[in-house]
Coordinates of C-alpha atoms and ligand atoms in Angstrom, one line a residue:
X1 CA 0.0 0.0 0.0
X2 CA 1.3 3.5 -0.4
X3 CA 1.9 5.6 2.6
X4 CA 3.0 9.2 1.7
X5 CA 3.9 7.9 -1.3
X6 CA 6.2 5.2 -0.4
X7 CA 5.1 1.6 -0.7
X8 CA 5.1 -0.4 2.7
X9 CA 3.9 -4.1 3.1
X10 CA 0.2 -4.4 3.9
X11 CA -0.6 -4.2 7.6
X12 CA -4.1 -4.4 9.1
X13 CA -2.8 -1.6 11.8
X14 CA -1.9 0.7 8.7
X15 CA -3.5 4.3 9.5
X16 CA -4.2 3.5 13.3
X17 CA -0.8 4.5 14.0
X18 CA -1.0 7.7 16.1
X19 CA -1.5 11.0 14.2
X20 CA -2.4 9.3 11.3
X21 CA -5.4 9.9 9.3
X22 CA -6.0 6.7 7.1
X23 CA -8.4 6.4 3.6
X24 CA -9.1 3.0 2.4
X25 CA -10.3 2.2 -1.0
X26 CA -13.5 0.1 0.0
X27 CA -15.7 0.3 2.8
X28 CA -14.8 -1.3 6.3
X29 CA -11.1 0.1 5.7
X30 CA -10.2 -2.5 3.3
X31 CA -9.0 -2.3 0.1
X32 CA -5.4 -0.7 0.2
X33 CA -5.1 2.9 1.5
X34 CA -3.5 6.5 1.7
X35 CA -2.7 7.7 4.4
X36 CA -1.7 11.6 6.0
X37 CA 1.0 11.2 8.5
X38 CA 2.8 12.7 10.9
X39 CA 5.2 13.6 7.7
X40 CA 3.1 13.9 4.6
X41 CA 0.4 16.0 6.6
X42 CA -1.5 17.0 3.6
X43 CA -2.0 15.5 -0.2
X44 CA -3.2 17.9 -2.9
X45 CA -3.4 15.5 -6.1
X46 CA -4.6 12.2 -4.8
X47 CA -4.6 10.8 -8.5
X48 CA -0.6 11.1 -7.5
X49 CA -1.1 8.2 -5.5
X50 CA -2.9 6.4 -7.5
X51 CA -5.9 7.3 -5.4
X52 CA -8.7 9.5 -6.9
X53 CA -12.0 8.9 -6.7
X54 CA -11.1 6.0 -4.8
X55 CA -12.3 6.3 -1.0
X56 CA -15.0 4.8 0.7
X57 CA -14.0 4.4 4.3
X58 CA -11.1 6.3 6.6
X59 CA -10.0 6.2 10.3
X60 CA -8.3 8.8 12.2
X61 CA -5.9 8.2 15.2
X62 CA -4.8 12.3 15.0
X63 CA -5.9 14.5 17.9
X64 CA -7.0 17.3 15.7
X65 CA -9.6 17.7 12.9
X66 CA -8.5 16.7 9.2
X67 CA -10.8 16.7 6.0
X68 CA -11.0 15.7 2.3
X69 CA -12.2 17.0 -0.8
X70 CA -14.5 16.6 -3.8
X71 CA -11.4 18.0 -6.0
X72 CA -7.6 18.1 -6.3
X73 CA -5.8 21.1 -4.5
X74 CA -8.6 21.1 -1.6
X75 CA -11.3 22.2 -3.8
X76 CA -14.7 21.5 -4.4
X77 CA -17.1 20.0 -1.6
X78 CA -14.8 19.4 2.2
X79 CA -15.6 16.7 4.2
X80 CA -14.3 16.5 7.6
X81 CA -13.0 13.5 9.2
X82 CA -13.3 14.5 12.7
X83 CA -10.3 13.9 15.5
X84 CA -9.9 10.3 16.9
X85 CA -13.4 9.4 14.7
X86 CA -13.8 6.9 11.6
X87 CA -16.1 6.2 9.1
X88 CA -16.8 2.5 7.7
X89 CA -18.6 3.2 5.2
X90 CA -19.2 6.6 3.0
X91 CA -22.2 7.6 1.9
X92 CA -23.6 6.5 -1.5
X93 CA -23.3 10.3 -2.6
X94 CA -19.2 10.6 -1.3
X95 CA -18.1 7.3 -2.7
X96 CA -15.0 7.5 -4.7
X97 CA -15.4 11.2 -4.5
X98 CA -12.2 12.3 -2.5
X99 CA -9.3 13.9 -4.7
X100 CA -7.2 15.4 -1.9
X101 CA -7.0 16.0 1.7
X102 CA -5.3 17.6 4.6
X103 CA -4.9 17.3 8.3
X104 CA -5.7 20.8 10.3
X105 CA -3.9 21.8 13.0
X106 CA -7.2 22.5 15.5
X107 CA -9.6 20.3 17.0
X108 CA -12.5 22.8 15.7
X109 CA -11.5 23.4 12.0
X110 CA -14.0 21.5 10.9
Ligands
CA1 CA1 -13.1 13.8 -7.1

């Protein structure tokens, strides 16, 4: 799977490490995933990872708020992915939708 953009071996803790925000390409957080670390703290062109219009679940082990977009370069519709929070499945209307994302640096950004 690609984490920041370098390829690790697949582990089933990938994206619950602490401060990481992780976006899995299925629902239930399977699939293979991208992931905002403590390092790559925002991604402006998922389709650089392989990865747009690909998510339908994510978990967050980061202590403030993070979100992603409709659109490359943060654009089009946000979607927050609240602190320490997680989301199996996406709605019908938000699956592979998300095209970039970021991590905020406040508990309240979103
Ligand atoms: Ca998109």
């Amino acid at each position: 799977m690609l984490i920041g953009g370098t390829t690790v071996a697949s582990a089933a803790s990938a994206g619950r490490d602490v401060g990481w925000v992780c976006m899995y390409r299925d629902d239930n957080y399977a699939g293979g995933s991208v992931s905002l670390t403590n390092t790559t703290t925002s991604i402006a062109v998922l389709s650089n990872y392989g990865f747009n219009d690909e998510v339908n679940s994510w978990f967050s082990n980061y202590k403030y708020d993070s979100a992603w977009f409709y659109d490359a370069n943060y654009g089009g519709s946000r979607k927050c992915m609240n602190s320490y929070s997680s989301n199996h499945s996406l709605s019908l209307a938000d699956y592979d939708e998300a095209s970039s994302a970021k991590k905020y640096t406040s508990a309240t950004a979103c």
